[in-house]
PDB file of C-alpha atoms in Angstrom:
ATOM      1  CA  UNK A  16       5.075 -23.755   7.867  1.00 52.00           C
ATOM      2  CA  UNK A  17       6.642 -22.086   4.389  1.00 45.00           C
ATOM      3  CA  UNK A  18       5.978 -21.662   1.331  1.00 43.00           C
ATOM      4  CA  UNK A  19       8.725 -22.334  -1.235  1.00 39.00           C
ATOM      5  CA  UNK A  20      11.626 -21.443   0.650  1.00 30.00           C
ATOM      6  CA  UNK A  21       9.803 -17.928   1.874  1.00 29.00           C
ATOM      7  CA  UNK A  22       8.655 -17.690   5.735  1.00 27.00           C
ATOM      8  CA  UNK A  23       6.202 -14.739   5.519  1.00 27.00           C
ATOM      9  CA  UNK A  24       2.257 -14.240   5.268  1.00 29.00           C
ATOM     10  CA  UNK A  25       2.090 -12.613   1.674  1.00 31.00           C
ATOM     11  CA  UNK A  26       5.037 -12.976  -0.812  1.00 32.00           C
ATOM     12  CA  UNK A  27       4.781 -10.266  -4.232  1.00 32.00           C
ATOM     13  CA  UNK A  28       6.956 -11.071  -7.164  1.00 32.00           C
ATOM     14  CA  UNK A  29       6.558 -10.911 -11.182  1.00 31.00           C
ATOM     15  CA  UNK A  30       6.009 -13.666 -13.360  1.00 33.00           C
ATOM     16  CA  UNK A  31       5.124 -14.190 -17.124  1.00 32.00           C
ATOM     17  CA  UNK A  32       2.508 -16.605 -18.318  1.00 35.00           C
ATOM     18  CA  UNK A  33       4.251 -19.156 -21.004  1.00 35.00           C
ATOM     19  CA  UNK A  34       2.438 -20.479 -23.662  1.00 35.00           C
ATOM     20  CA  UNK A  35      -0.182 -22.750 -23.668  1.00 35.00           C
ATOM     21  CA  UNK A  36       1.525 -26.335 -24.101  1.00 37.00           C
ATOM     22  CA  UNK A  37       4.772 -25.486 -22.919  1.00 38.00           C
ATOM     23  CA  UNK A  38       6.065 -26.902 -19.782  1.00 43.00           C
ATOM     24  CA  UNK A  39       6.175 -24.708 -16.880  1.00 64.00           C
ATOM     25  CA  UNK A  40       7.602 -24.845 -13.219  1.00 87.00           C
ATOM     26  CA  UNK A  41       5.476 -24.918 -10.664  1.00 94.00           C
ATOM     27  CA  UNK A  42       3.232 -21.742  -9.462  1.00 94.00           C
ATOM     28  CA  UNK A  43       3.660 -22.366  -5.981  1.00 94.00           C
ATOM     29  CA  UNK A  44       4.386 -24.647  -3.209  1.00 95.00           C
ATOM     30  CA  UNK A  45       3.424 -25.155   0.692  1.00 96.00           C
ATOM     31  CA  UNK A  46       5.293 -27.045   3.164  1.00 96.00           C
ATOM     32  CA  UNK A  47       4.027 -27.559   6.721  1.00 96.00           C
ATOM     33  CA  UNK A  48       5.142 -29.836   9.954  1.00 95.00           C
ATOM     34  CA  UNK A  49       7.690 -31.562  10.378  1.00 94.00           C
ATOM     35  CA  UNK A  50      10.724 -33.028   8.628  1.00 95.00           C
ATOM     36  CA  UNK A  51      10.160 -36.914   7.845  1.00 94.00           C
ATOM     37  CA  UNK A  52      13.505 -37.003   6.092  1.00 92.00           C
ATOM     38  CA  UNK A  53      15.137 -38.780   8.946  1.00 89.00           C
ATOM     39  CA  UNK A  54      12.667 -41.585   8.891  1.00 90.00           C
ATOM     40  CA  UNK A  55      13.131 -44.469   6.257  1.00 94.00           C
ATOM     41  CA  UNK A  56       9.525 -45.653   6.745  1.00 95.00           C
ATOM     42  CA  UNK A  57       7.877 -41.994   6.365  1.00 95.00           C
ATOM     43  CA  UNK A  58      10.006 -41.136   3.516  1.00 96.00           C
ATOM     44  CA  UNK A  59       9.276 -44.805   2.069  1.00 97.00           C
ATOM     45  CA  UNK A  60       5.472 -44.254   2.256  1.00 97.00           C
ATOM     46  CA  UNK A  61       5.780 -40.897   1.242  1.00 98.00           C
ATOM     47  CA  UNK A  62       7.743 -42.340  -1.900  1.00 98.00           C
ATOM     48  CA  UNK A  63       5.276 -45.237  -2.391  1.00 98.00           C
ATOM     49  CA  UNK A  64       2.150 -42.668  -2.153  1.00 98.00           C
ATOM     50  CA  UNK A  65       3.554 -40.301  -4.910  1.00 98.00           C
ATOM     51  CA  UNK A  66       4.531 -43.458  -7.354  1.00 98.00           C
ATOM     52  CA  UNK A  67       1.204 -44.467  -7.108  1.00 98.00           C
ATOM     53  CA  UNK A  68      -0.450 -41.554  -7.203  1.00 98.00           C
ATOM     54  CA  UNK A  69       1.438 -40.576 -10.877  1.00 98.00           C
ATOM     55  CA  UNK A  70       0.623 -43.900 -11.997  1.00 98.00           C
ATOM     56  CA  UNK A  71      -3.495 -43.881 -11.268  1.00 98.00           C
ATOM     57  CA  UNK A  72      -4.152 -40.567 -11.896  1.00 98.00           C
ATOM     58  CA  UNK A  73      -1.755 -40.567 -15.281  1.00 97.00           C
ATOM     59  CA  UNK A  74      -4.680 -43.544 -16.503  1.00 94.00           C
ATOM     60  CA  UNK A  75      -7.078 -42.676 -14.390  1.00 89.00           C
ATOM     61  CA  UNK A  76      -8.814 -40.199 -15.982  1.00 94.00           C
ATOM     62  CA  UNK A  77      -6.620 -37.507 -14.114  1.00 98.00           C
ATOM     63  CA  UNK A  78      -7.034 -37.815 -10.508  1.00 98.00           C
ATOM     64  CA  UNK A  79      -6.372 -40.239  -7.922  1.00 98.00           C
ATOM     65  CA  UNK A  80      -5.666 -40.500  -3.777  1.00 98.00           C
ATOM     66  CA  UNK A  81      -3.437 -42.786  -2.017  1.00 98.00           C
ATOM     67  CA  UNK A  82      -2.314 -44.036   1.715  1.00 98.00           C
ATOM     68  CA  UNK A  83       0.593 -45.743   2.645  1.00 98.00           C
ATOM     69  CA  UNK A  84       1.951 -46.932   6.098  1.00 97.00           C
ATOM     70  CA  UNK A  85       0.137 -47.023   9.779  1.00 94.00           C
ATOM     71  CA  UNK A  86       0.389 -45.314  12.898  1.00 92.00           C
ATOM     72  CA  UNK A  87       2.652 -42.021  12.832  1.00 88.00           C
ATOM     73  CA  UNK A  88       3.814 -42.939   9.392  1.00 92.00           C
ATOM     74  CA  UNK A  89       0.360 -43.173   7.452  1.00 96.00           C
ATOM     75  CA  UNK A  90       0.344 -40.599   3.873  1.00 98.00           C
ATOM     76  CA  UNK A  91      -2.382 -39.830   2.484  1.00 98.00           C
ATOM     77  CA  UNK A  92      -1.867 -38.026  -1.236  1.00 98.00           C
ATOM     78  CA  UNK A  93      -3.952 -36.815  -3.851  1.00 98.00           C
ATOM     79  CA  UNK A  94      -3.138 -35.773  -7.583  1.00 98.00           C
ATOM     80  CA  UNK A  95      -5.440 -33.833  -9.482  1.00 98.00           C
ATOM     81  CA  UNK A  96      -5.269 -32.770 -13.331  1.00 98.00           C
ATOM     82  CA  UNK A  97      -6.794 -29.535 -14.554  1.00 97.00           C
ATOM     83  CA  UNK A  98     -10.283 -31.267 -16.071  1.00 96.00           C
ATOM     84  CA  UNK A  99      -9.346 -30.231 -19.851  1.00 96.00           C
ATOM     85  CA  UNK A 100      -6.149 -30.927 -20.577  1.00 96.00           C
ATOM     86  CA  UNK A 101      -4.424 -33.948 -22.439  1.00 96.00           C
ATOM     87  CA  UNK A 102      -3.755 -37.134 -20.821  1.00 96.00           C
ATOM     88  CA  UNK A 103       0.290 -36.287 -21.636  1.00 96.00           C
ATOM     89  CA  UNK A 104       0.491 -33.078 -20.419  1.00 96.00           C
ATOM     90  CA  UNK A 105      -1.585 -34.576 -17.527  1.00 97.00           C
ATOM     91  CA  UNK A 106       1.198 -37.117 -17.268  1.00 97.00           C
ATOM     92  CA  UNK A 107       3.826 -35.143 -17.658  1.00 97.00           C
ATOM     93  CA  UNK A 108       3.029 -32.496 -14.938  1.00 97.00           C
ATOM     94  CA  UNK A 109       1.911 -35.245 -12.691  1.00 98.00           C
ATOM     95  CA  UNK A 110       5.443 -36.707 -12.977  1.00 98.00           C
ATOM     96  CA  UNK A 111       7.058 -33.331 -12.484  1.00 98.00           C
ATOM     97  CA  UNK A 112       4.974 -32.563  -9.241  1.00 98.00           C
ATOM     98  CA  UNK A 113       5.934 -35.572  -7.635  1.00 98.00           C
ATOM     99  CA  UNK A 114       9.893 -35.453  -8.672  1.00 97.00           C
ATOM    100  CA  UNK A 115       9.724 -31.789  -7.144  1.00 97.00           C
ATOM    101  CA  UNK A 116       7.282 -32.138  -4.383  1.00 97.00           C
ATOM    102  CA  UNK A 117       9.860 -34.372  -1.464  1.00 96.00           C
ATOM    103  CA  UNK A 118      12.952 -31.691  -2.518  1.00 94.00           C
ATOM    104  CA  UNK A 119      10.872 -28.427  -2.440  1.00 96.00           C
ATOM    105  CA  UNK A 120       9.156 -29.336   0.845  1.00 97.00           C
ATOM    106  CA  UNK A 121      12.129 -31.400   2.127  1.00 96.00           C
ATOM    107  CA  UNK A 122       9.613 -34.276   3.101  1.00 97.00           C
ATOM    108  CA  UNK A 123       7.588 -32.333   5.354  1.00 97.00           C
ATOM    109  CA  UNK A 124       4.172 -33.933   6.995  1.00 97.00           C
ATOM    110  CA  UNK A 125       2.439 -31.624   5.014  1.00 97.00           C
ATOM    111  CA  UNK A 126       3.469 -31.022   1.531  1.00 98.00           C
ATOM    112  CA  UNK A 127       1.406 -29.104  -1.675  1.00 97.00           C
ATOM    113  CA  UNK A 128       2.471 -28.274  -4.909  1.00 98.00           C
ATOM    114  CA  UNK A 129       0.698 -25.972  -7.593  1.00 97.00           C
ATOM    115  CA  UNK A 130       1.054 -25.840 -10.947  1.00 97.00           C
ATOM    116  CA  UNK A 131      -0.794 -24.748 -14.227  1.00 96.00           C
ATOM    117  CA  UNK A 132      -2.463 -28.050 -15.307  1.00 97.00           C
ATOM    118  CA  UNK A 133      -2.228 -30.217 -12.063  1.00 98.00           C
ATOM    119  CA  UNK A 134      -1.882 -29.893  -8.267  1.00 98.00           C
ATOM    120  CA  UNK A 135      -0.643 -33.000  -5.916  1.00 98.00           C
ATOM    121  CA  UNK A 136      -0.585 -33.148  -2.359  1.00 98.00           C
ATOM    122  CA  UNK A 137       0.315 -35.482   0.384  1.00 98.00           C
ATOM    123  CA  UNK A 138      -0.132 -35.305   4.060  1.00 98.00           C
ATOM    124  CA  UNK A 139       0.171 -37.555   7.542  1.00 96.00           C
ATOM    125  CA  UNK A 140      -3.340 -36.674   8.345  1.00 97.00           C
ATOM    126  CA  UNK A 141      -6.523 -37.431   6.489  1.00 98.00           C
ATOM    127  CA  UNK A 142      -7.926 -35.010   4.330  1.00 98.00           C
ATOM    128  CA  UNK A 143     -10.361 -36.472   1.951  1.00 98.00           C
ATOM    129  CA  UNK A 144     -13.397 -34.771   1.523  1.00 98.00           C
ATOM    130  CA  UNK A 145     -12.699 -32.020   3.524  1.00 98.00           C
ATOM    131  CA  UNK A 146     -12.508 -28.235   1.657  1.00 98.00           C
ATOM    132  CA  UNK A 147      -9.236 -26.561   2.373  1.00 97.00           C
ATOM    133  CA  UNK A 148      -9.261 -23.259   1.750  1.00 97.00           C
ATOM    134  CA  UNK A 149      -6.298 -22.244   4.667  1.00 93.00           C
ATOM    135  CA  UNK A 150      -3.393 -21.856   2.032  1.00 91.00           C
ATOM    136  CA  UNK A 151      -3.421 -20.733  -1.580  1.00 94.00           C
ATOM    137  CA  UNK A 152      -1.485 -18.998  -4.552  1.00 95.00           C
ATOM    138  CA  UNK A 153      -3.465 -16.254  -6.167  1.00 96.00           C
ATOM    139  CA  UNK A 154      -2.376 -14.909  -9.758  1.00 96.00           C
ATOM    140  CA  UNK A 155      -3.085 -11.310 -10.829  1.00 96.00           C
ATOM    141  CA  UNK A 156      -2.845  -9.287 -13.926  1.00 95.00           C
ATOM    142  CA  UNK A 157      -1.172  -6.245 -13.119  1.00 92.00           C
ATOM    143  CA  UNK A 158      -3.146  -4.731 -16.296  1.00 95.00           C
ATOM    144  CA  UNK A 159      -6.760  -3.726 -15.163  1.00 96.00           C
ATOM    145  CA  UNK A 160      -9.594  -2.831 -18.009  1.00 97.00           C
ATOM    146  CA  UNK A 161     -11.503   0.160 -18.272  1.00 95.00           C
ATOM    147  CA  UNK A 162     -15.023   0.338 -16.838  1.00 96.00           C
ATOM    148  CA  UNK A 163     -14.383  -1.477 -14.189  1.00 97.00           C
ATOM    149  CA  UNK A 164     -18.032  -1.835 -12.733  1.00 97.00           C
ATOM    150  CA  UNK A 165     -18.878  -3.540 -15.561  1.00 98.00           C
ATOM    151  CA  UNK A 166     -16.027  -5.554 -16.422  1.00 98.00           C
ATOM    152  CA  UNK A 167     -16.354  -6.731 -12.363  1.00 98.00           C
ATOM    153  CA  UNK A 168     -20.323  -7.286 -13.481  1.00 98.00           C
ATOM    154  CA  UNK A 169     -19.129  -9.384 -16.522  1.00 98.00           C
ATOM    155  CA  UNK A 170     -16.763 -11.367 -14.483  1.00 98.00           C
ATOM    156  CA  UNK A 171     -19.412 -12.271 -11.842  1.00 98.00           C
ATOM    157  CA  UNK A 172     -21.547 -13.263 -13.967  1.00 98.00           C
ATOM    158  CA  UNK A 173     -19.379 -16.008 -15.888  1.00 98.00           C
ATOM    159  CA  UNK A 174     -17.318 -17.072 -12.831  1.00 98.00           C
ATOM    160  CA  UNK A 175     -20.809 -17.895 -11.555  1.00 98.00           C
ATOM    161  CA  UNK A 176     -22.095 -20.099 -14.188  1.00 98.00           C
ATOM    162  CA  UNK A 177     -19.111 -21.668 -14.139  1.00 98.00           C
ATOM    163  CA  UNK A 178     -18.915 -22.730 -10.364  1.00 98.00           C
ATOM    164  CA  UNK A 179     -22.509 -23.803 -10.973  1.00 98.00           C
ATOM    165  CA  UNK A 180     -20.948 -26.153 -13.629  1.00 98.00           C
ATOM    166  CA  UNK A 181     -18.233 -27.107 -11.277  1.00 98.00           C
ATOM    167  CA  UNK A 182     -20.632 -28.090  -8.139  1.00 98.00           C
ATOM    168  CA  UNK A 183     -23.030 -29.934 -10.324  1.00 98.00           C
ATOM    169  CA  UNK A 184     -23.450 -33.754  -9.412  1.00 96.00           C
ATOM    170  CA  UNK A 185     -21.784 -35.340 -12.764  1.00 95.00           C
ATOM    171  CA  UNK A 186     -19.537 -32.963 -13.524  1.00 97.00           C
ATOM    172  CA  UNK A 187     -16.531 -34.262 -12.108  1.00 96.00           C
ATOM    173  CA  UNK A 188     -15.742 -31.036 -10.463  1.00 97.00           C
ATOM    174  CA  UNK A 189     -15.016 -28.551 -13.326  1.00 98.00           C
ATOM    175  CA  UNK A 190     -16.584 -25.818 -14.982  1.00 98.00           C
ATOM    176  CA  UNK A 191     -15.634 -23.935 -17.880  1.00 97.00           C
ATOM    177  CA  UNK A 192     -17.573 -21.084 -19.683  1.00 97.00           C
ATOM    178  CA  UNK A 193     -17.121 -17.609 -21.687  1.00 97.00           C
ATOM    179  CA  UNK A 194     -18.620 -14.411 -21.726  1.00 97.00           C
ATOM    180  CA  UNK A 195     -18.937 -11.759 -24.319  1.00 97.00           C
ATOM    181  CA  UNK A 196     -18.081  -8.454 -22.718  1.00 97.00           C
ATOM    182  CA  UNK A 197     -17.440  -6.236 -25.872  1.00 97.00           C
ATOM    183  CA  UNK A 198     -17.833  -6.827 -29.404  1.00 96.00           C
ATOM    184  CA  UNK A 199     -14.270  -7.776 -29.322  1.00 96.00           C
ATOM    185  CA  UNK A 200     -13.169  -8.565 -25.908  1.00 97.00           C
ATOM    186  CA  UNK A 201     -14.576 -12.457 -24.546  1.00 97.00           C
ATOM    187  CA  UNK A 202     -13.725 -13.653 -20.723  1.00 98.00           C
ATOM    188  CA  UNK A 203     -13.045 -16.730 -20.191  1.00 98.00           C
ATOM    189  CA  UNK A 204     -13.470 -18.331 -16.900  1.00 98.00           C
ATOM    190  CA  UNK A 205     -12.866 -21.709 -15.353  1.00 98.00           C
ATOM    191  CA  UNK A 206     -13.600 -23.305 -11.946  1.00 98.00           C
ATOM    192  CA  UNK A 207     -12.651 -26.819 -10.433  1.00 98.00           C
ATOM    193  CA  UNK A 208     -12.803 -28.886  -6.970  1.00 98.00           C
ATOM    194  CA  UNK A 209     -10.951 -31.662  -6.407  1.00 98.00           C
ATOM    195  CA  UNK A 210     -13.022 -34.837  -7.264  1.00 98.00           C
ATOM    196  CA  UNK A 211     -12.881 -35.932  -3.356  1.00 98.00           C
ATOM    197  CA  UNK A 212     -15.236 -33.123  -2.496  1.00 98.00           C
ATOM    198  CA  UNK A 213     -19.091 -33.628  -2.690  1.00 98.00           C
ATOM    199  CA  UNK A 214     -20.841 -31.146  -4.363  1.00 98.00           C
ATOM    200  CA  UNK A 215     -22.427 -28.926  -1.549  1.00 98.00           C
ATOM    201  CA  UNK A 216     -18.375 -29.184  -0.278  1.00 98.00           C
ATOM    202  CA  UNK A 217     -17.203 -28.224  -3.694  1.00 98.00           C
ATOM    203  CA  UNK A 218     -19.713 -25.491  -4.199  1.00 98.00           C
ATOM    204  CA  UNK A 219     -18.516 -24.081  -0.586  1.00 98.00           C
ATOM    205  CA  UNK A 220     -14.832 -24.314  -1.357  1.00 98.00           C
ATOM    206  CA  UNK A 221     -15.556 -22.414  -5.091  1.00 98.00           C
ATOM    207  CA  UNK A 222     -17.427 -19.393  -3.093  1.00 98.00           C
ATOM    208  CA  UNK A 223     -14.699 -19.107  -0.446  1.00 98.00           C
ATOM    209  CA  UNK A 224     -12.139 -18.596  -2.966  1.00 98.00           C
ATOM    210  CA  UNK A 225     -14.704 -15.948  -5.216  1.00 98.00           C
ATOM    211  CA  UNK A 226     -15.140 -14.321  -1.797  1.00 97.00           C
ATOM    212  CA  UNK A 227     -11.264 -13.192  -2.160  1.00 96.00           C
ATOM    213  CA  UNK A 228     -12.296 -11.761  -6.024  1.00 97.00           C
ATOM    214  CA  UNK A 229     -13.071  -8.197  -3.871  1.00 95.00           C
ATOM    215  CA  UNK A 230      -9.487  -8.453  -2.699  1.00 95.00           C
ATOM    216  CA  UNK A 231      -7.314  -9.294  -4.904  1.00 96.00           C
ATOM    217  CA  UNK A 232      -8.957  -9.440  -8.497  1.00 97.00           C
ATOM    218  CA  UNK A 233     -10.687  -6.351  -8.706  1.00 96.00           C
ATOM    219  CA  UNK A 234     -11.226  -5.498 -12.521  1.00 97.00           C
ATOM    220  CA  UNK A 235      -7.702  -6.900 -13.160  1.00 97.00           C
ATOM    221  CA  UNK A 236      -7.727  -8.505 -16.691  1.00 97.00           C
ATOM    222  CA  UNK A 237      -7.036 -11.892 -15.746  1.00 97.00           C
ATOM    223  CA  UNK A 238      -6.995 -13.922 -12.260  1.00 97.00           C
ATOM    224  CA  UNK A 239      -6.681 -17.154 -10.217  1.00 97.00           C
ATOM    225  CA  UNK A 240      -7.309 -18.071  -7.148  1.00 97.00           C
ATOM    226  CA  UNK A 241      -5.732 -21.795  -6.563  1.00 98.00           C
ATOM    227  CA  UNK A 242      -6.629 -23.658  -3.043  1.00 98.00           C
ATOM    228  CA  UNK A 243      -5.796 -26.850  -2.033  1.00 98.00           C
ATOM    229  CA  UNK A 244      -9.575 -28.371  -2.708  1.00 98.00           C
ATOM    230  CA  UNK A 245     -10.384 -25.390  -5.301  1.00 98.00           C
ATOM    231  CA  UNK A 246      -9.261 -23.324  -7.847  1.00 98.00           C
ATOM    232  CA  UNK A 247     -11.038 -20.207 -10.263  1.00 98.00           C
ATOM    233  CA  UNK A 248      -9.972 -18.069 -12.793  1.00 98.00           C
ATOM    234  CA  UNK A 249     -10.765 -15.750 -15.777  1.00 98.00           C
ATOM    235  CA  UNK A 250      -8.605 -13.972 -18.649  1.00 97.00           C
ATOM    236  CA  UNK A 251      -9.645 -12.139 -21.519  1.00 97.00           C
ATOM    237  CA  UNK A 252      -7.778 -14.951 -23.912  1.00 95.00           C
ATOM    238  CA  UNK A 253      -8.508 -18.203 -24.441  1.00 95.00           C
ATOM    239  CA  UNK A 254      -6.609 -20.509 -21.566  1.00 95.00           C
ATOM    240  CA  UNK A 255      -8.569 -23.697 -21.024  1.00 95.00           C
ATOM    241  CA  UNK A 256      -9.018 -26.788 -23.847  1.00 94.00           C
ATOM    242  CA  UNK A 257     -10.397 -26.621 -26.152  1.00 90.00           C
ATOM    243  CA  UNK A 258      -9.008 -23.617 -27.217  1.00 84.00           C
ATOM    244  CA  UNK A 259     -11.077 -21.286 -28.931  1.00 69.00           C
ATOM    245  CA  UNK A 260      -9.509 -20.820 -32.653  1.00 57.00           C
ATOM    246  CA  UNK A 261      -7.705 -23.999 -32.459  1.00 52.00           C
ATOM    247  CA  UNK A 262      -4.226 -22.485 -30.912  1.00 46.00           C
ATOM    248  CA  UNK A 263      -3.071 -21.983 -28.181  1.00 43.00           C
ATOM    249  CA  UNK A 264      -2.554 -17.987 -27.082  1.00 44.00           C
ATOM    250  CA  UNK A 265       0.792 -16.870 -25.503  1.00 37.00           C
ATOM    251  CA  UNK A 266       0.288 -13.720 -23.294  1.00 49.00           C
ATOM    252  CA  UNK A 267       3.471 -12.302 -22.039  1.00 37.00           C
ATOM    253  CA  UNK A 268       1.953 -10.030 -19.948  1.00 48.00           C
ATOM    254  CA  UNK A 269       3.148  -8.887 -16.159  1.00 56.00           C
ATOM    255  CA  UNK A 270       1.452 -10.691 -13.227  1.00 73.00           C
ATOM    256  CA  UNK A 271       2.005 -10.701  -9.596  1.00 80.00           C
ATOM    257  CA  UNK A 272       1.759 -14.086  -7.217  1.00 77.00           C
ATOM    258  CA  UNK A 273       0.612 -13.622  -4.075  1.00 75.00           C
ATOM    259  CA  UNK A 274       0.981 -16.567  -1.741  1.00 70.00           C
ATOM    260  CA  UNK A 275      -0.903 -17.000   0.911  1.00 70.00           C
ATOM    261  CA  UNK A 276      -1.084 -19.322   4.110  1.00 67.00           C
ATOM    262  CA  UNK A 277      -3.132 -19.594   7.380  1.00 67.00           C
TER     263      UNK A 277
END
């Protein structure tokens, strides 16, 4: 298995966030199994399931899943679009995920892609409706707050009414929500499953990936966790669409990416 081109359990390096709006490479990548790249009908379904899956999911309201081929050479794939951003950028990343997806994971059986506003996936075994939680990329601020008890408090609290949000039947998997910590500091928190997932499944994939808060997010001022069938996060500016104040907030800030796989 591999992440990127990285064989290891836990991979550190610095990144800065760009501005909301602006494209951005992806966050992360996981490649499992083997190569298909030898076979013309794998790497022809493969092909045919990420077409397909940038062209329903780009007018489909943001998400889609797709199979092509039988036998040993059945893909599935699924696309996904964070919940509250524009149907272009939703487009546009979708089309960038699957360019990048066959030549980062050299058309592996198992192939994942992260990025900022969408995640697309595609694999020779069937994973609809099933929570994957086995391989990530987590994103943390390398700046923590003061008071940390009660900034961790704070956190908890919104990251939980947002996963509520997220798991609720109707909701099509997303939560969003802010919290007022001081006078003049606001957290901002979002949570989203992948719209395959029923809610009980969502709501256990969202509490597997706050389970790893203790770990890695501490009282750090901003942090994601991004599965394969769930992602959360929280910053103290405004991230997620609509953006509060109309514009969009560029934070140049250090962070660290940790990447993680079973």
């Amino acid at each position: 298995m591999e992440f990127s081109t990285m064989r290891c359990c836990m991979l550190l390096v610095s990144l800065a966030l760009l501005p909301l709006g602006m494209a951005a490479d992806s966050i992360g990548s996981y490649c499992s199994g083997s190569s298909y790249a030898g076979s013309n009908k794998a790497v022809t379904n493969i092909n045919s399931v990420l077409a397909d899956l940038v062209t329903t999911a780009s007018t489909g309201g943001g998400y889609a899943t797709s199979t092509a081929g039988k036998g040993n050479n059945i893909i599935y794939g699924l696309a996904q679009c964070r919940g509250d951003v524009s149907a272009s950028d939703c487009a546009s990343c979708l089309a960038d995920a699957a360019k990048q997806l066959p030549s980062t994971c050299s058309y592996s059986s198992d192939a994942r892609i992260w990025y900022d506003y969408c995640f697309m996936r595609y694999e020779n075994g069937n994973f609809f409706g099933q929570a994957d939680t086995d391989a990530g990329v987590i994103l943390v601020n390398v700046q923590a707050m003061d008071s940390p008890k009660a900034f961790e408090k704070a956190v908890g609290k919104l990251i939980g009414k947002a996963t509520a949000q997220a798991s609720a039947a109707g909701s099509a998997g997303l939560g969003r929500d802010k919290e007022q910590y001081t006078p003049f500091v606001s957290i901002y928190g979002l949570a989203q499953c992948t719209r395959d997932l029923a809610p009980l499944t969502c709501a256990q994939c969202l509490a597997t990936a706050v389970s790893r808060f203790g770990d890695y997010c501490g009282a750090q001022q901003g942090c994601q966790i991004n599965y394969s069938s769930c992602r959360v996060r929280y910053e103290i500016y405004p991230f997620y669409f609509p953006l509060a104040g109309g514009r969009a907030t560029t934070d140049m800030t250090k962070n660290t990416k940790i990447v993680v796989h079973p």
